[in-house]
Amino acid sequence: MNELSEFLKTISAGKKDYSKNDPKGKVLAEVKENVKSDLSELFAKLSTIQKQVDFLPEETQGKKEAQQLISEVLPEPSPTVNMSDVSKYLVGKSFQQPNPEAPTRDVDDIRKKIRYLEQWLGKISAHGPGSGEVRLEFLDDVDRPTAKVDGKYLKYDAASKKWIGDTIETGDVVYNTTLVETNTYTVVDGDWYIGVNYAGPVTITIPSSATNGRVLVIKDESGNASTNPITVSGTVDNDAGGFILQMDNGGIQMVYRAGWRII
């Protein structure tokens, strides 16, 4: 706003009578009208943008920056400009100098700032204001002292209504159990313990590959495996034929390490 004020003072200081019939007077009159029109349009547009910025939530990223830019252009305390204050510098006597410089620099600066604010508000309209935060640890619903600790996992705590860091205890680990009551079953991701209780022979197909360290337990829960054998289909201990569990109430535990291994 300082540059604009200096510009208007220069106009006021350089007044001189020119007849409207004088060619120089006509040119200067056109310059005054153009400046007045441009300033009126720019300040009105900037005032509208300020209202949009003020309406945004306080936590909106860039709001303070936008308000600072507006304050550099608009006078305080009112966001509106009384054009009579501007007009008094643009009417009556004209410039003493016959070839005054046009005020393009001041007006262009204002235009650039308004264009920046319009682009900024356009992005917010398209994507929402957001918080601008890109680090999980600084979010309001994350308990930073517990979350930012090596070896901990993130879990939700209903009491504090925040995500906290916690350790995995042995008792917290619960393995999946599956009951087979049909004559066939194919092992799926997540299976750990497979209990078989079917009045007849059963075939269980295990995956050809798995993550090293995965464990499978197959157990006869019917107590009649000697009569109704459980066939495990797949490569186990390098045997493509698998194996047959035929012991009443018997069970087999396997771990995968470059293949299924009975342990």
Short mmCIF file of C-alpha atoms in Angstrom, two decimals:
data_model
loop_
_atom_site.label_atom_id
_atom_site.label_comp_id
_atom_site.label_asym_id
_atom_site.label_seq_id
_atom_site.Cartn_x
_atom_site.Cartn_y
_atom_site.Cartn_z
CA MET A 1 0.00 0.00 0.00
CA ASN A 2 3.00 2.35 0.55
CA GLU A 3 3.87 2.34 -3.17
CA LEU A 4 0.25 3.18 -4.10
CA SER A 5 0.14 6.05 -1.58
CA GLU A 6 3.38 7.48 -2.93
CA PHE A 7 2.00 7.24 -6.45
CA LEU A 8 -1.17 9.17 -5.51
CA LYS A 9 0.88 11.81 -3.67
CA THR A 10 3.01 12.28 -6.78
CA ILE A 11 -0.12 12.94 -8.83
CA SER A 12 -1.35 15.47 -6.27
CA ALA A 13 2.01 17.24 -6.08
CA GLY A 14 2.30 17.57 -9.81
CA LYS A 15 -0.98 19.35 -10.62
CA LYS A 16 -1.18 21.93 -13.42
CA ASP A 17 -4.04 23.43 -15.45
CA TYR A 18 -4.56 21.99 -18.88
CA SER A 19 -7.45 22.83 -21.12
CA LYS A 20 -9.63 19.88 -22.10
CA ASN A 21 -9.20 21.06 -25.66
CA ASP A 22 -5.46 20.75 -25.29
CA PRO A 23 -4.14 17.37 -26.66
CA LYS A 24 -2.06 16.85 -23.52
CA GLY A 25 -5.07 17.55 -21.38
CA LYS A 26 -7.11 14.89 -23.21
CA VAL A 27 -4.39 12.31 -22.76
CA LEU A 28 -4.06 13.07 -19.07
CA ALA A 29 -7.82 12.90 -18.62
CA GLU A 30 -7.86 9.43 -20.17
CA VAL A 31 -5.01 8.33 -17.91
CA LYS A 32 -6.90 9.56 -14.83
CA GLU A 33 -10.09 7.74 -15.84
CA ASN A 34 -8.24 4.51 -16.56
CA VAL A 35 -6.39 4.62 -13.25
CA LYS A 36 -9.59 5.35 -11.35
CA SER A 37 -11.43 2.51 -13.10
CA ASP A 38 -8.61 0.03 -12.61
CA LEU A 39 -8.21 0.83 -8.91
CA SER A 40 -11.94 0.64 -8.26
CA GLU A 41 -12.18 -2.76 -9.95
CA LEU A 42 -9.09 -4.14 -8.25
CA PHE A 43 -10.03 -3.05 -4.75
CA ALA A 44 -13.58 -4.36 -5.12
CA LYS A 45 -12.25 -7.72 -6.29
CA LEU A 46 -9.71 -7.88 -3.48
CA SER A 47 -12.38 -7.01 -0.90
CA THR A 48 -14.46 -9.98 -2.10
CA ILE A 49 -11.45 -12.30 -1.82
CA GLN A 50 -10.78 -11.07 1.72
CA LYS A 51 -14.29 -12.07 2.78
CA GLN A 52 -13.70 -15.57 1.37
CA VAL A 53 -10.37 -15.86 3.21
CA ASP A 54 -11.85 -14.65 6.52
CA PHE A 55 -14.58 -17.30 6.24
CA LEU A 56 -12.00 -20.14 6.18
CA PRO A 57 -11.23 -22.07 9.42
CA GLU A 58 -8.33 -20.66 11.44
CA GLU A 59 -6.27 -23.84 10.94
CA THR A 60 -6.44 -23.56 7.15
CA GLN A 61 -2.94 -23.67 5.67
CA GLY A 62 -2.01 -20.40 3.98
CA LYS A 63 -4.81 -18.33 5.56
CA LYS A 64 -2.39 -16.09 7.45
CA GLU A 65 -0.26 -15.66 4.33
CA ALA A 66 -3.32 -14.65 2.31
CA GLN A 67 -4.45 -12.17 4.97
CA GLN A 68 -0.96 -10.65 5.02
CA LEU A 69 -1.00 -10.19 1.25
CA ILE A 70 -4.41 -8.53 1.43
CA SER A 71 -3.31 -6.21 4.24
CA GLU A 72 -0.38 -5.06 2.10
CA VAL A 73 -2.81 -3.79 -0.54
CA LEU A 74 -6.03 -2.83 1.26
CA PRO A 75 -6.02 0.05 3.76
CA GLU A 76 -6.88 -0.61 7.40
CA PRO A 77 -9.20 -0.95 9.18
CA SER A 78 -11.85 -1.14 6.47
CA PRO A 79 -11.45 -3.60 3.55
CA THR A 80 -13.32 -1.18 1.28
CA VAL A 81 -11.88 1.84 -0.51
CA ASN A 82 -13.62 5.19 -0.73
CA MET A 83 -12.97 6.13 -4.33
CA SER A 84 -13.55 9.79 -3.52
CA ASP A 85 -10.23 9.63 -1.64
CA VAL A 86 -8.58 8.40 -4.81
CA SER A 87 -10.53 10.74 -7.08
CA LYS A 88 -9.32 13.86 -5.31
CA TYR A 89 -5.87 13.12 -6.67
CA LEU A 90 -7.19 12.52 -10.16
CA VAL A 91 -9.44 15.58 -10.75
CA GLY A 92 -8.86 19.29 -11.10
CA LYS A 93 -5.36 20.33 -11.96
CA SER A 94 -3.17 17.88 -13.76
CA PHE A 95 0.55 17.14 -13.88
CA GLN A 96 3.25 19.78 -14.07
CA GLN A 97 5.42 17.46 -16.11
CA PRO A 98 4.25 17.06 -19.73
CA ASN A 99 5.17 13.35 -19.95
CA PRO A 100 4.43 11.70 -16.58
CA GLU A 101 5.16 7.97 -16.13
CA ALA A 102 2.12 5.70 -16.15
CA PRO A 103 1.42 3.94 -12.81
CA THR A 104 1.78 0.46 -14.28
CA ARG A 105 4.10 -0.89 -11.57
CA ASP A 106 1.72 -0.21 -8.66
CA VAL A 107 -1.35 -1.51 -10.48
CA ASP A 108 0.47 -4.57 -11.81
CA ASP A 109 1.66 -5.46 -8.30
CA ILE A 110 -1.92 -5.38 -7.08
CA ARG A 111 -3.08 -7.48 -10.03
CA LYS A 112 -0.40 -10.13 -9.34
CA LYS A 113 -1.40 -10.41 -5.69
CA ILE A 114 -5.07 -10.72 -6.57
CA ARG A 115 -4.28 -13.39 -9.19
CA TYR A 116 -2.28 -15.35 -6.58
CA LEU A 117 -5.14 -15.17 -4.08
CA GLU A 118 -7.66 -16.30 -6.70
CA GLN A 119 -5.51 -19.32 -7.60
CA TRP A 120 -5.05 -20.17 -3.94
CA LEU A 121 -8.79 -20.01 -3.23
CA GLY A 122 -9.44 -22.09 -6.36
CA LYS A 123 -7.28 -24.90 -5.02
CA ILE A 124 -9.11 -24.83 -1.70
CA SER A 125 -12.47 -24.97 -3.46
CA ALA A 126 -11.38 -28.00 -5.47
CA HIS A 127 -9.68 -30.00 -2.73
CA GLY A 128 -10.87 -28.56 0.57
CA PRO A 129 -8.74 -26.57 3.03
CA GLY A 130 -7.16 -29.55 4.83
CA SER A 131 -4.76 -29.12 7.69
CA GLY A 132 -1.60 -29.19 5.58
CA GLU A 133 0.00 -31.67 8.01
CA VAL A 134 2.01 -34.44 6.35
CA ARG A 135 3.48 -36.12 9.45
CA LEU A 136 1.25 -38.58 11.31
CA GLU A 137 2.92 -37.85 14.66
CA PHE A 138 1.67 -34.26 14.64
CA LEU A 139 -2.02 -35.05 14.08
CA ASP A 140 -4.37 -34.05 16.89
CA ASP A 141 -5.64 -37.59 17.51
CA VAL A 142 -2.17 -39.17 17.89
CA ASP A 143 -0.47 -39.39 21.28
CA ARG A 144 3.04 -38.42 20.24
CA PRO A 145 4.98 -39.43 23.42
CA THR A 146 3.83 -43.05 23.11
CA ALA A 147 3.53 -43.30 19.33
CA LYS A 148 7.01 -42.12 18.38
CA VAL A 149 8.89 -45.01 19.99
CA ASP A 150 10.88 -47.70 18.17
CA GLY A 151 9.30 -51.17 18.07
CA LYS A 152 5.77 -50.06 18.96
CA TYR A 153 2.64 -50.38 16.89
CA LEU A 154 -0.24 -47.95 16.62
CA LYS A 155 -3.59 -48.80 18.21
CA TYR A 156 -6.71 -46.79 19.05
CA ASP A 157 -7.41 -45.99 22.70
CA ALA A 158 -11.13 -45.35 23.26
CA ALA A 159 -10.58 -43.76 26.67
CA SER A 160 -8.36 -40.96 25.37
CA LYS A 161 -9.89 -41.03 21.87
CA LYS A 162 -6.38 -41.07 20.43
CA TRP A 163 -4.03 -43.41 18.58
CA ILE A 164 -1.28 -44.55 20.93
CA GLY A 165 1.91 -46.57 20.64
CA ASP A 166 1.82 -49.98 22.30
CA THR A 167 3.89 -53.15 22.50
CA ILE A 168 2.79 -56.65 21.50
CA GLU A 169 2.59 -58.93 24.50
CA THR A 170 2.59 -62.73 24.25
CA GLY A 171 -0.93 -62.91 25.61
CA ASP A 172 -2.16 -60.45 22.98
CA VAL A 173 -1.44 -62.86 20.12
CA VAL A 174 -4.49 -64.94 19.20
CA TYR A 175 -4.16 -67.61 16.51
CA ASN A 176 -6.95 -68.45 14.11
CA THR A 177 -8.65 -71.82 14.47
CA THR A 178 -10.64 -73.58 11.76
CA LEU A 179 -13.07 -76.49 12.12
CA VAL A 180 -13.34 -78.87 9.14
CA GLU A 181 -16.60 -80.83 8.92
CA THR A 182 -16.47 -81.78 5.24
CA ASN A 183 -14.50 -84.37 3.30
CA THR A 184 -12.24 -81.74 1.66
CA TYR A 185 -10.68 -78.48 2.75
CA THR A 186 -8.15 -76.09 1.19
CA VAL A 187 -5.96 -74.10 3.58
CA VAL A 188 -6.37 -70.31 3.22
CA ASP A 189 -4.39 -67.29 4.41
CA GLY A 190 -4.91 -66.83 8.13
CA ASP A 191 -5.32 -70.53 8.96
CA TRP A 192 -3.14 -71.71 11.83
CA TYR A 193 -4.91 -74.52 13.71
CA ILE A 194 -7.13 -76.86 11.67
CA GLY A 195 -9.31 -79.25 13.65
CA VAL A 196 -10.94 -82.12 11.70
CA ASN A 197 -14.22 -83.62 12.89
CA TYR A 198 -15.87 -85.49 10.05
CA ALA A 199 -17.36 -89.01 9.94
CA GLY A 200 -15.32 -90.14 6.95
CA PRO A 201 -11.94 -89.72 5.19
CA VAL A 202 -10.82 -86.10 4.77
CA THR A 203 -8.34 -84.51 2.34
CA ILE A 204 -6.69 -81.21 3.29
CA THR A 205 -4.79 -79.33 0.59
CA ILE A 206 -1.98 -77.08 1.80
CA PRO A 207 -0.51 -74.14 -0.19
CA SER A 208 2.49 -74.92 -2.37
CA SER A 209 4.34 -71.89 -0.96
CA ALA A 210 4.07 -69.60 2.04
CA THR A 211 5.97 -66.99 3.99
CA ASN A 212 8.96 -68.45 5.81
CA GLY A 213 8.00 -69.01 9.43
CA ARG A 214 4.31 -69.71 8.84
CA VAL A 215 2.98 -72.49 11.05
CA LEU A 216 0.13 -74.98 10.42
CA VAL A 217 -1.32 -77.42 12.92
CA ILE A 218 -3.62 -80.24 11.75
CA LYS A 219 -5.45 -82.19 14.46
CA ASP A 220 -7.90 -85.10 14.53
CA GLU A 221 -10.73 -83.89 16.78
CA SER A 222 -13.09 -86.74 15.92
CA GLY A 223 -10.92 -89.32 17.67
CA ASN A 224 -11.46 -91.71 14.71
CA ALA A 225 -8.51 -90.94 12.42
CA SER A 226 -7.57 -94.64 12.42
CA THR A 227 -10.90 -95.33 10.72
CA ASN A 228 -11.33 -92.04 8.89
CA PRO A 229 -7.78 -90.99 7.88
CA ILE A 230 -6.80 -87.40 7.20
CA THR A 231 -4.78 -87.02 4.00
CA VAL A 232 -2.61 -83.88 3.71
CA SER A 233 -2.11 -83.11 0.02
CA GLY A 234 1.02 -81.15 -0.92
CA THR A 235 4.79 -81.35 -0.73
CA VAL A 236 5.94 -81.96 2.84
CA ASP A 237 9.57 -82.65 3.75
CA ASN A 238 10.41 -82.85 0.04
CA ASP A 239 7.76 -85.56 -0.47
CA ALA A 240 5.26 -84.49 -3.15
CA GLY A 241 2.83 -87.12 -1.90
CA GLY A 242 2.28 -85.36 1.43
CA PHE A 243 1.29 -87.63 4.30
CA ILE A 244 -1.66 -89.39 5.99
CA LEU A 245 -2.64 -88.78 9.59
CA GLN A 246 -4.19 -92.02 10.85
CA MET A 247 -3.76 -91.82 14.62
CA ASP A 248 -6.84 -91.25 16.79
CA ASN A 249 -6.67 -87.76 18.31
CA GLY A 250 -3.30 -87.36 16.62
CA GLY A 251 -1.94 -84.08 15.27
CA ILE A 252 0.86 -82.75 13.08
CA GLN A 253 2.60 -79.37 13.30
CA MET A 254 4.42 -77.93 10.29
CA VAL A 255 6.47 -74.81 9.65
CA TYR A 256 7.32 -73.35 6.26
CA ARG A 257 10.97 -72.63 5.44
CA ALA A 258 11.68 -73.09 1.76
CA GLY A 259 9.00 -75.77 1.92
CA TRP A 260 6.74 -77.36 4.56
CA ARG A 261 8.59 -79.13 7.37
CA ILE A 262 7.09 -81.40 10.04
CA ILE A 263 8.30 -80.42 13.51
#
